[in-house]
Short mmCIF file of N, CA, C and O in Angstrom, two decimals:
data_model
loop_
_atom_site.label_atom_id
_atom_site.label_comp_id
_atom_site.label_asym_id
_atom_site.label_seq_id
_atom_site.Cartn_x
_atom_site.Cartn_y
_atom_site.Cartn_z
N MET F 1 3.22 20.80 1.31
CA MET F 1 2.43 19.58 1.28
C MET F 1 1.14 19.85 0.53
O MET F 1 0.66 20.96 0.50
N PHE F 2 0.57 18.85 -0.01
CA PHE F 2 -0.65 18.95 -0.80
C PHE F 2 -1.87 19.02 0.11
O PHE F 2 -1.92 18.38 1.14
N GLY F 3 -2.89 19.79 -0.31
CA GLY F 3 -4.16 19.79 0.39
C GLY F 3 -5.01 18.65 -0.14
O GLY F 3 -5.18 18.50 -1.34
N LEU F 4 -5.55 17.82 0.77
CA LEU F 4 -6.33 16.66 0.33
C LEU F 4 -7.56 17.07 -0.46
O LEU F 4 -7.93 16.43 -1.43
N LYS F 5 -8.22 18.18 -0.06
CA LYS F 5 -9.39 18.63 -0.80
C LYS F 5 -9.01 19.03 -2.21
O LYS F 5 -9.72 18.74 -3.17
N VAL F 6 -7.88 19.71 -2.37
CA VAL F 6 -7.43 20.13 -3.69
C VAL F 6 -7.13 18.92 -4.56
O VAL F 6 -7.52 18.86 -5.73
N ILE F 7 -6.47 17.92 -4.01
CA ILE F 7 -6.16 16.72 -4.78
C ILE F 7 -7.43 15.96 -5.13
O ILE F 7 -7.62 15.53 -6.26
N GLY F 8 -8.35 15.83 -4.18
CA GLY F 8 -9.61 15.17 -4.45
C GLY F 8 -10.39 15.88 -5.54
O GLY F 8 -10.93 15.26 -6.46
N LEU F 9 -10.44 17.20 -5.49
CA LEU F 9 -11.14 17.97 -6.52
C LEU F 9 -10.45 17.85 -7.86
O LEU F 9 -11.11 17.80 -8.90
N SER F 10 -9.12 17.78 -7.86
CA SER F 10 -8.42 17.64 -9.14
C SER F 10 -8.75 16.31 -9.79
O SER F 10 -8.81 16.20 -11.01
N LEU F 11 -8.98 15.28 -8.99
CA LEU F 11 -9.38 13.99 -9.54
C LEU F 11 -10.78 14.06 -10.13
O LEU F 11 -11.07 13.44 -11.15
N LEU F 12 -11.66 14.82 -9.50
CA LEU F 12 -13.03 14.93 -9.98
C LEU F 12 -13.15 15.81 -11.21
O LEU F 12 -13.97 15.56 -12.09
N LEU F 13 -12.36 16.88 -11.28
CA LEU F 13 -12.55 17.88 -12.32
C LEU F 13 -11.64 17.75 -13.53
O LEU F 13 -11.89 18.38 -14.54
N SER F 14 -10.59 16.97 -13.44
CA SER F 14 -9.68 16.86 -14.57
C SER F 14 -9.52 15.41 -14.98
O SER F 14 -9.80 14.51 -14.20
N PRO F 15 -9.05 15.17 -16.20
CA PRO F 15 -8.89 13.79 -16.65
C PRO F 15 -7.90 13.04 -15.77
O PRO F 15 -6.84 13.55 -15.45
N ALA F 16 -8.30 11.87 -15.37
CA ALA F 16 -7.42 11.01 -14.58
C ALA F 16 -6.91 9.89 -15.48
O ALA F 16 -7.43 9.67 -16.57
N LEU F 17 -5.90 9.20 -15.02
CA LEU F 17 -5.37 8.09 -15.78
C LEU F 17 -6.33 6.91 -15.67
O LEU F 17 -6.80 6.58 -14.59
N ALA F 18 -6.62 6.32 -16.78
CA ALA F 18 -7.51 5.16 -16.77
C ALA F 18 -6.68 3.89 -16.66
O ALA F 18 -5.62 3.79 -17.26
N LEU F 19 -7.17 2.95 -15.91
CA LEU F 19 -6.52 1.65 -15.83
C LEU F 19 -7.12 0.81 -16.93
O LEU F 19 -8.28 0.42 -16.86
N ALA F 20 -6.36 0.56 -17.96
CA ALA F 20 -6.84 -0.22 -19.10
C ALA F 20 -6.50 -1.68 -18.90
O ALA F 20 -5.33 -2.03 -18.76
N GLY F 21 -7.52 -2.52 -18.87
CA GLY F 21 -7.28 -3.95 -18.68
C GLY F 21 -6.58 -4.21 -17.38
O GLY F 21 -6.97 -3.71 -16.35
N THR F 22 -5.52 -4.99 -17.41
CA THR F 22 -4.78 -5.30 -16.19
C THR F 22 -3.45 -4.56 -16.12
O THR F 22 -2.65 -4.81 -15.23
N LYS F 23 -3.20 -3.64 -17.04
CA LYS F 23 -1.95 -2.88 -17.03
C LYS F 23 -1.96 -1.86 -15.89
O LYS F 23 -2.89 -1.06 -15.77
N PRO F 24 -0.94 -1.86 -15.01
CA PRO F 24 -0.92 -0.92 -13.88
C PRO F 24 -0.63 0.52 -14.32
O PRO F 24 -0.09 0.76 -15.39
N VAL F 25 -0.99 1.45 -13.46
CA VAL F 25 -0.65 2.87 -13.64
C VAL F 25 0.47 3.17 -12.66
O VAL F 25 0.36 2.89 -11.47
N SER F 26 1.56 3.74 -13.17
CA SER F 26 2.73 4.04 -12.35
C SER F 26 2.91 5.54 -12.18
O SER F 26 2.55 6.32 -13.05
N CYS F 27 3.51 5.92 -11.07
CA CYS F 27 3.81 7.32 -10.79
C CYS F 27 5.16 7.37 -10.08
O CYS F 27 5.35 6.69 -9.06
N ASP F 28 6.10 8.13 -10.62
CA ASP F 28 7.41 8.29 -9.99
C ASP F 28 7.32 9.42 -8.98
O ASP F 28 7.13 10.57 -9.34
N LEU F 29 7.47 9.10 -7.70
CA LEU F 29 7.33 10.07 -6.62
C LEU F 29 8.67 10.58 -6.12
O LEU F 29 8.72 11.46 -5.26
N GLY F 30 9.75 10.05 -6.65
CA GLY F 30 11.08 10.40 -6.14
C GLY F 30 11.68 11.64 -6.79
O GLY F 30 11.21 12.12 -7.81
N PRO F 31 12.75 12.16 -6.18
CA PRO F 31 13.46 13.29 -6.77
C PRO F 31 14.22 12.84 -8.02
O PRO F 31 14.34 11.64 -8.28
N ALA F 32 14.74 13.79 -8.77
CA ALA F 32 15.49 13.48 -9.98
C ALA F 32 16.57 12.45 -9.70
O ALA F 32 17.27 12.53 -8.68
N LYS F 33 16.69 11.48 -10.56
CA LYS F 33 17.69 10.41 -10.50
C LYS F 33 17.54 9.48 -9.30
O LYS F 33 18.42 8.69 -9.02
N GLU F 34 16.43 9.57 -8.58
CA GLU F 34 16.15 8.65 -7.48
C GLU F 34 14.71 8.17 -7.60
O GLU F 34 13.85 8.58 -6.85
N PRO F 35 14.42 7.32 -8.57
CA PRO F 35 13.03 6.92 -8.78
C PRO F 35 12.42 6.19 -7.58
O PRO F 35 13.08 5.36 -6.95
N ARG F 36 11.23 6.57 -7.26
CA ARG F 36 10.43 5.94 -6.21
C ARG F 36 9.05 5.71 -6.83
O ARG F 36 8.17 6.53 -6.73
N VAL F 37 8.92 4.59 -7.50
CA VAL F 37 7.73 4.33 -8.30
C VAL F 37 6.66 3.65 -7.45
O VAL F 37 6.93 2.67 -6.77
N ALA F 38 5.45 4.20 -7.52
CA ALA F 38 4.28 3.59 -6.91
C ALA F 38 3.37 3.16 -8.06
O ALA F 38 3.29 3.85 -9.08
N GLU F 39 2.70 2.04 -7.87
CA GLU F 39 1.90 1.45 -8.95
C GLU F 39 0.53 1.03 -8.42
O GLU F 39 0.43 0.40 -7.37
N ILE F 40 -0.51 1.37 -9.17
CA ILE F 40 -1.87 0.92 -8.87
C ILE F 40 -2.26 -0.06 -9.97
O ILE F 40 -2.09 0.22 -11.16
N SER F 41 -2.77 -1.21 -9.58
CA SER F 41 -3.23 -2.20 -10.56
C SER F 41 -4.60 -2.72 -10.13
O SER F 41 -5.03 -2.50 -9.00
N ARG F 42 -5.24 -3.40 -11.06
CA ARG F 42 -6.55 -3.97 -10.75
C ARG F 42 -6.67 -5.36 -11.34
O ARG F 42 -6.00 -5.69 -12.33
N ALA F 43 -7.51 -6.17 -10.73
CA ALA F 43 -7.73 -7.55 -11.17
C ALA F 43 -9.06 -8.02 -10.60
O ALA F 43 -9.70 -7.29 -9.84
N GLY F 44 -9.44 -9.24 -10.91
CA GLY F 44 -10.63 -9.83 -10.31
C GLY F 44 -11.93 -9.14 -10.67
O GLY F 44 -12.72 -8.82 -9.79
N LYS F 45 -12.16 -8.94 -11.96
CA LYS F 45 -13.36 -8.23 -12.39
C LYS F 45 -14.63 -9.01 -12.04
O LYS F 45 -14.74 -10.21 -12.29
N ILE F 46 -15.58 -8.32 -11.45
CA ILE F 46 -16.94 -8.81 -11.24
C ILE F 46 -17.86 -7.65 -11.61
O ILE F 46 -17.79 -6.58 -10.98
N GLU F 47 -18.70 -7.88 -12.64
CA GLU F 47 -19.57 -6.82 -13.16
C GLU F 47 -18.70 -5.62 -13.54
O GLU F 47 -17.81 -5.76 -14.35
N ASP F 48 -18.94 -4.44 -12.92
CA ASP F 48 -18.14 -3.25 -13.24
C ASP F 48 -17.16 -2.90 -12.12
O ASP F 48 -16.72 -1.77 -12.00
N THR F 49 -16.82 -3.89 -11.28
CA THR F 49 -15.88 -3.65 -10.18
C THR F 49 -14.60 -4.46 -10.37
O THR F 49 -14.60 -5.47 -11.07
N TYR F 50 -13.55 -3.99 -9.71
CA TYR F 50 -12.25 -4.68 -9.69
C TYR F 50 -11.69 -4.60 -8.28
O TYR F 50 -12.05 -3.70 -7.51
N VAL F 51 -10.74 -5.47 -7.97
CA VAL F 51 -9.97 -5.37 -6.74
C VAL F 51 -8.71 -4.58 -7.08
O VAL F 51 -7.96 -4.96 -8.00
N TYR F 52 -8.47 -3.49 -6.36
CA TYR F 52 -7.33 -2.60 -6.63
C TYR F 52 -6.19 -2.88 -5.66
O TYR F 52 -6.43 -3.13 -4.47
N SER F 53 -4.96 -2.83 -6.18
CA SER F 53 -3.76 -3.10 -5.39
C SER F 53 -2.76 -1.98 -5.56
O SER F 53 -2.77 -1.26 -6.56
N LEU F 54 -1.87 -1.86 -4.59
CA LEU F 54 -0.82 -0.84 -4.58
C LEU F 54 0.52 -1.51 -4.35
O LEU F 54 0.65 -2.39 -3.49
N ARG F 55 1.51 -1.09 -5.13
CA ARG F 55 2.91 -1.51 -4.92
C ARG F 55 3.70 -0.23 -4.70
O ARG F 55 3.64 0.70 -5.50
N GLN F 56 4.47 -0.18 -3.60
CA GLN F 56 5.31 0.97 -3.29
C GLN F 56 6.76 0.56 -3.48
O GLN F 56 7.27 -0.27 -2.72
N GLY F 57 7.40 1.12 -4.49
CA GLY F 57 8.78 0.77 -4.76
C GLY F 57 8.91 -0.70 -5.10
O GLY F 57 8.17 -1.24 -5.91
N LYS F 58 9.83 -1.38 -4.42
CA LYS F 58 10.08 -2.81 -4.69
C LYS F 58 9.32 -3.72 -3.73
O LYS F 58 9.48 -4.93 -3.76
N ALA F 59 8.48 -3.13 -2.88
CA ALA F 59 7.70 -3.93 -1.93
C ALA F 59 6.69 -4.79 -2.68
O ALA F 59 6.35 -4.53 -3.83
N ALA F 60 6.19 -5.78 -2.00
CA ALA F 60 5.18 -6.66 -2.59
C ALA F 60 3.87 -5.89 -2.80
O ALA F 60 3.55 -4.97 -2.04
N LYS F 61 3.15 -6.29 -3.82
CA LYS F 61 1.85 -5.69 -4.09
C LYS F 61 0.88 -6.10 -2.99
O LYS F 61 0.89 -7.24 -2.54
N ALA F 62 0.05 -5.15 -2.52
CA ALA F 62 -0.95 -5.42 -1.48
C ALA F 62 -2.27 -4.76 -1.88
O ALA F 62 -2.27 -3.76 -2.59
N THR F 63 -3.37 -5.32 -1.39
CA THR F 63 -4.65 -4.70 -1.69
C THR F 63 -4.65 -3.27 -1.16
O THR F 63 -4.00 -2.96 -0.16
N LEU F 64 -5.39 -2.42 -1.84
CA LEU F 64 -5.38 -0.98 -1.56
C LEU F 64 -5.73 -0.66 -0.12
O LEU F 64 -5.13 0.21 0.50
N TRP F 65 -6.72 -1.33 0.44
CA TRP F 65 -7.17 -1.02 1.80
C TRP F 65 -6.82 -2.12 2.79
O TRP F 65 -7.31 -2.13 3.91
N GLY F 66 -5.98 -3.08 2.40
CA GLY F 66 -5.60 -4.15 3.31
C GLY F 66 -6.78 -5.05 3.64
O GLY F 66 -7.86 -4.89 3.10
N GLY F 67 -6.57 -5.99 4.50
CA GLY F 67 -7.66 -6.86 4.93
C GLY F 67 -8.22 -7.69 3.79
O GLY F 67 -7.50 -8.14 2.91
N GLU F 68 -9.52 -7.89 3.81
CA GLU F 68 -10.21 -8.69 2.79
C GLU F 68 -10.12 -8.00 1.44
O GLU F 68 -10.21 -6.78 1.35
N SER F 69 -10.01 -8.80 0.37
CA SER F 69 -9.90 -8.20 -0.96
C SER F 69 -11.15 -7.42 -1.33
O SER F 69 -11.08 -6.43 -2.06
N ASP F 70 -12.32 -7.81 -0.81
CA ASP F 70 -13.54 -7.06 -1.12
C ASP F 70 -13.52 -5.65 -0.56
O ASP F 70 -14.23 -4.78 -1.05
N ASP F 71 -12.72 -5.38 0.49
CA ASP F 71 -12.58 -4.01 0.99
C ASP F 71 -11.94 -3.11 -0.06
O ASP F 71 -12.14 -1.89 -0.07
N SER F 72 -11.14 -3.70 -0.95
CA SER F 72 -10.45 -2.95 -2.00
C SER F 72 -11.14 -3.09 -3.36
O SER F 72 -10.58 -2.71 -4.39
N ARG F 73 -12.33 -3.65 -3.36
CA ARG F 73 -13.10 -3.78 -4.60
C ARG F 73 -13.83 -2.47 -4.84
O ARG F 73 -14.54 -1.98 -3.97
N GLY F 74 -13.64 -1.90 -6.03
CA GLY F 74 -14.25 -0.61 -6.31
C GLY F 74 -14.64 -0.43 -7.75
O GLY F 74 -14.34 -1.26 -8.62
N PHE F 75 -15.32 0.68 -8.02
CA PHE F 75 -15.72 1.06 -9.37
C PHE F 75 -15.59 2.57 -9.49
O PHE F 75 -15.48 3.28 -8.48
N GLU F 76 -15.56 3.03 -10.72
CA GLU F 76 -15.34 4.45 -11.02
C GLU F 76 -14.12 4.99 -10.29
O GLU F 76 -14.12 6.08 -9.73
N VAL F 77 -13.05 4.21 -10.30
CA VAL F 77 -11.81 4.59 -9.62
C VAL F 77 -10.96 5.44 -10.56
O VAL F 77 -10.77 5.09 -11.73
N LYS F 78 -10.47 6.55 -10.04
CA LYS F 78 -9.61 7.46 -10.80
C LYS F 78 -8.24 7.48 -10.15
O LYS F 78 -8.13 7.50 -8.92
N VAL F 79 -7.21 7.50 -10.99
CA VAL F 79 -5.82 7.50 -10.51
C VAL F 79 -5.11 8.63 -11.25
O VAL F 79 -5.26 8.76 -12.46
N LYS F 80 -4.32 9.41 -10.51
CA LYS F 80 -3.62 10.53 -11.15
C LYS F 80 -2.33 10.84 -10.42
O LYS F 80 -2.27 10.81 -9.20
N CYS F 81 -1.28 11.15 -11.21
CA CYS F 81 -0.04 11.70 -10.66
C CYS F 81 -0.21 13.21 -10.67
O CYS F 81 -0.56 13.78 -11.70
N VAL F 82 0.02 13.85 -9.54
CA VAL F 82 -0.15 15.29 -9.45
C VAL F 82 1.11 15.92 -8.87
O VAL F 82 1.91 15.25 -8.22
N GLY F 83 1.27 17.22 -9.12
CA GLY F 83 2.39 17.97 -8.58
C GLY F 83 3.54 18.09 -9.54
O GLY F 83 3.69 17.28 -10.45
N ASP F 84 4.33 19.12 -9.34
CA ASP F 84 5.50 19.35 -10.17
C ASP F 84 6.78 19.14 -9.36
O ASP F 84 7.52 18.21 -9.60
N ARG F 85 7.01 20.01 -8.39
CA ARG F 85 8.22 19.91 -7.59
C ARG F 85 8.19 18.67 -6.71
O ARG F 85 9.17 17.95 -6.61
N GLN F 86 7.07 18.42 -6.05
CA GLN F 86 6.88 17.18 -5.31
C GLN F 86 5.69 16.46 -5.93
O GLN F 86 4.64 17.04 -6.11
N ARG F 87 5.89 15.21 -6.26
CA ARG F 87 4.85 14.42 -6.92
C ARG F 87 4.03 13.66 -5.88
O ARG F 87 4.52 13.32 -4.82
N ALA F 88 2.80 13.38 -6.26
CA ALA F 88 1.92 12.57 -5.42
C ALA F 88 1.08 11.67 -6.32
O ALA F 88 0.75 12.04 -7.45
N LEU F 89 0.76 10.50 -5.82
CA LEU F 89 -0.15 9.60 -6.49
C LEU F 89 -1.48 9.73 -5.77
O LEU F 89 -1.55 9.55 -4.55
N ALA F 90 -2.53 10.09 -6.50
CA ALA F 90 -3.85 10.25 -5.91
C ALA F 90 -4.80 9.22 -6.50
O ALA F 90 -4.80 8.98 -7.70
N VAL F 91 -5.58 8.59 -5.64
CA VAL F 91 -6.54 7.57 -6.03
C VAL F 91 -7.86 7.90 -5.35
O VAL F 91 -7.88 8.23 -4.16
N MET F 92 -8.96 7.82 -6.12
CA MET F 92 -10.27 8.08 -5.54
C MET F 92 -11.31 7.27 -6.29
O MET F 92 -11.24 7.14 -7.52
N GLY F 93 -12.25 6.69 -5.56
CA GLY F 93 -13.32 5.93 -6.19
C GLY F 93 -14.33 5.43 -5.19
O GLY F 93 -14.24 5.72 -3.99
N ASP F 94 -15.30 4.69 -5.67
CA ASP F 94 -16.31 4.08 -4.81
C ASP F 94 -15.86 2.66 -4.49
O ASP F 94 -15.72 1.83 -5.40
N PHE F 95 -15.63 2.40 -3.22
CA PHE F 95 -15.16 1.08 -2.79
C PHE F 95 -16.22 0.42 -1.92
O PHE F 95 -16.97 1.08 -1.21
N MET F 96 -16.27 -0.91 -1.98
CA MET F 96 -17.29 -1.68 -1.27
C MET F 96 -17.23 -1.46 0.24
O MET F 96 -18.22 -1.60 0.92
N SER F 97 -16.06 -1.11 0.76
CA SER F 97 -15.89 -0.97 2.21
C SER F 97 -16.51 0.30 2.76
O SER F 97 -16.59 0.48 3.97
N THR F 98 -16.94 1.22 1.90
CA THR F 98 -17.61 2.44 2.34
C THR F 98 -18.80 2.69 1.43
O THR F 98 -18.87 2.16 0.33
N GLY F 99 -19.71 3.51 1.86
CA GLY F 99 -20.87 3.83 1.04
C GLY F 99 -20.71 5.15 0.31
O GLY F 99 -21.69 5.70 -0.18
N TYR F 100 -19.49 5.65 0.21
CA TYR F 100 -19.23 6.94 -0.42
C TYR F 100 -17.79 6.94 -0.92
O TYR F 100 -17.02 6.05 -0.59
N PRO F 101 -17.41 7.93 -1.74
CA PRO F 101 -16.05 7.93 -2.29
C PRO F 101 -14.96 7.90 -1.22
O PRO F 101 -15.08 8.52 -0.17
N ARG F 102 -13.94 7.14 -1.53
CA ARG F 102 -12.80 6.96 -0.64
C ARG F 102 -11.55 7.09 -1.48
O ARG F 102 -11.54 6.76 -2.66
N GLY F 103 -10.47 7.57 -0.88
CA GLY F 103 -9.25 7.71 -1.64
C GLY F 103 -8.01 7.73 -0.77
O GLY F 103 -8.07 7.58 0.44
N LEU F 104 -6.90 7.93 -1.46
CA LEU F 104 -5.62 8.04 -0.78
C LEU F 104 -4.70 8.92 -1.60
O LEU F 104 -4.88 9.07 -2.81
N VAL F 105 -3.75 9.51 -0.91
CA VAL F 105 -2.69 10.28 -1.54
C VAL F 105 -1.38 9.70 -1.02
O VAL F 105 -1.22 9.51 0.19
N LEU F 106 -0.47 9.38 -1.94
CA LEU F 106 0.81 8.79 -1.57
C LEU F 106 1.92 9.71 -2.06
O LEU F 106 1.93 10.12 -3.21
N VAL F 107 2.84 10.04 -1.17
CA VAL F 107 4.01 10.85 -1.51
C VAL F 107 5.25 10.12 -1.01
O VAL F 107 5.16 9.17 -0.24
N TYR F 108 6.41 10.60 -1.45
CA TYR F 108 7.67 10.06 -0.95
C TYR F 108 8.40 11.18 -0.23
O TYR F 108 8.68 12.22 -0.82
N ASP F 109 8.69 10.98 1.05
CA ASP F 109 9.39 11.97 1.87
C ASP F 109 10.88 11.68 1.76
O ASP F 109 11.36 10.68 2.30
N THR F 110 11.60 12.56 1.06
CA THR F 110 13.04 12.34 0.86
C THR F 110 13.83 12.45 2.16
O THR F 110 14.85 11.79 2.31
N GLY F 111 13.39 13.29 3.08
CA GLY F 111 14.08 13.43 4.36
C GLY F 111 14.01 12.16 5.18
O GLY F 111 14.99 11.73 5.76
N ARG F 112 12.85 11.56 5.24
CA ARG F 112 12.66 10.32 6.00
C ARG F 112 12.99 9.09 5.17
O ARG F 112 13.06 7.99 5.71
N ARG F 113 13.12 9.28 3.86
CA ARG F 113 13.36 8.17 2.92
C ARG F 113 12.28 7.10 3.07
O ARG F 113 12.56 5.91 3.21
N ALA F 114 11.03 7.59 3.03
CA ALA F 114 9.90 6.68 3.21
C ALA F 114 8.67 7.22 2.48
O ALA F 114 8.53 8.43 2.30
N TYR F 115 7.80 6.30 2.09
CA TYR F 115 6.52 6.69 1.51
C TYR F 115 5.61 7.15 2.65
O TYR F 115 5.67 6.62 3.76
N GLU F 116 4.79 8.15 2.37
CA GLU F 116 3.78 8.60 3.32
C GLU F 116 2.43 8.50 2.64
O GLU F 116 2.26 8.97 1.51
N ARG F 117 1.48 7.92 3.34
CA ARG F 117 0.15 7.69 2.79
C ARG F 117 -0.89 8.41 3.63
O ARG F 117 -0.86 8.33 4.86
N PHE F 118 -1.80 9.09 2.94
CA PHE F 118 -2.88 9.80 3.59
C PHE F 118 -4.19 9.27 3.02
O PHE F 118 -4.46 9.44 1.84
N ASP F 119 -4.98 8.60 3.84
CA ASP F 119 -6.28 8.07 3.41
C ASP F 119 -7.36 9.09 3.73
O ASP F 119 -7.27 9.81 4.72
N PHE F 120 -8.41 9.10 2.90
CA PHE F 120 -9.54 9.98 3.17
C PHE F 120 -10.81 9.34 2.62
O PHE F 120 -10.78 8.48 1.76
N ALA F 121 -11.93 9.77 3.16
CA ALA F 121 -13.25 9.38 2.66
C ALA F 121 -14.10 10.64 2.71
O ALA F 121 -14.02 11.41 3.65
N GLU F 122 -14.88 10.84 1.68
CA GLU F 122 -15.64 12.08 1.57
C GLU F 122 -17.06 11.77 1.12
O GLU F 122 -17.27 11.38 -0.02
N ARG F 123 -18.01 11.95 2.01
CA ARG F 123 -19.42 11.71 1.66
C ARG F 123 -19.90 12.65 0.57
O ARG F 123 -20.73 12.28 -0.24
N ASN F 124 -19.41 13.87 0.54
CA ASN F 124 -19.86 14.87 -0.42
C ASN F 124 -18.78 15.23 -1.42
O ASN F 124 -18.57 16.38 -1.74
N ALA F 125 -18.10 14.22 -1.94
CA ALA F 125 -16.97 14.46 -2.84
C ALA F 125 -17.38 15.19 -4.10
O ALA F 125 -16.60 15.92 -4.68
N GLY F 126 -18.61 15.03 -4.55
CA GLY F 126 -19.06 15.70 -5.76
C GLY F 126 -19.56 17.11 -5.52
O GLY F 126 -19.84 17.85 -6.44
N LEU F 127 -19.66 17.52 -4.26
CA LEU F 127 -20.18 18.83 -3.93
C LEU F 127 -19.04 19.83 -3.88
O LEU F 127 -18.08 19.66 -3.13
N VAL F 128 -19.11 20.88 -4.68
CA VAL F 128 -18.09 21.91 -4.69
C VAL F 128 -18.71 23.17 -4.11
O VAL F 128 -19.69 23.70 -4.61
N VAL F 129 -18.14 23.64 -2.99
CA VAL F 129 -18.65 24.82 -2.33
C VAL F 129 -17.72 25.99 -2.63
O VAL F 129 -16.54 25.93 -2.32
N PRO F 130 -18.23 27.08 -3.27
CA PRO F 130 -17.36 28.23 -3.55
C PRO F 130 -16.72 28.77 -2.28
O PRO F 130 -17.40 28.94 -1.27
N GLY F 131 -15.41 28.97 -2.34
CA GLY F 131 -14.67 29.51 -1.19
C GLY F 131 -14.51 28.51 -0.06
O GLY F 131 -14.02 28.84 0.99
N GLY F 132 -14.89 27.24 -0.28
CA GLY F 132 -14.86 26.24 0.79
C GLY F 132 -13.65 25.42 0.84
O GLY F 132 -12.68 25.42 0.27
#
């Protein structure tokens, strides 16, 4: 399984996929020949923020954090597919619902045949502590 700190740091330190306009970013989380596509999209631009949504497989698109759409309104959002043998979709950014970076990691568990989502929020996401 992926370490959330490692995934969060990979989003901060390496190029992430940019969401250009309204075109979604997709990540195939499934094993070979069994696609399990997750998609992040954005809409509703106000200033430099957007409302971000997630679609898991063929399910309906839903706001990233559920509830009110403003909870999923964010800026400086980074999206990246990570991993080789097991893939994960990682999302991190500043969202209106928190005063610090918030993110999620989404994987597909082939044994359970279900998506698994891990949410996190990190007040010191930009702080890198050697050996930490």
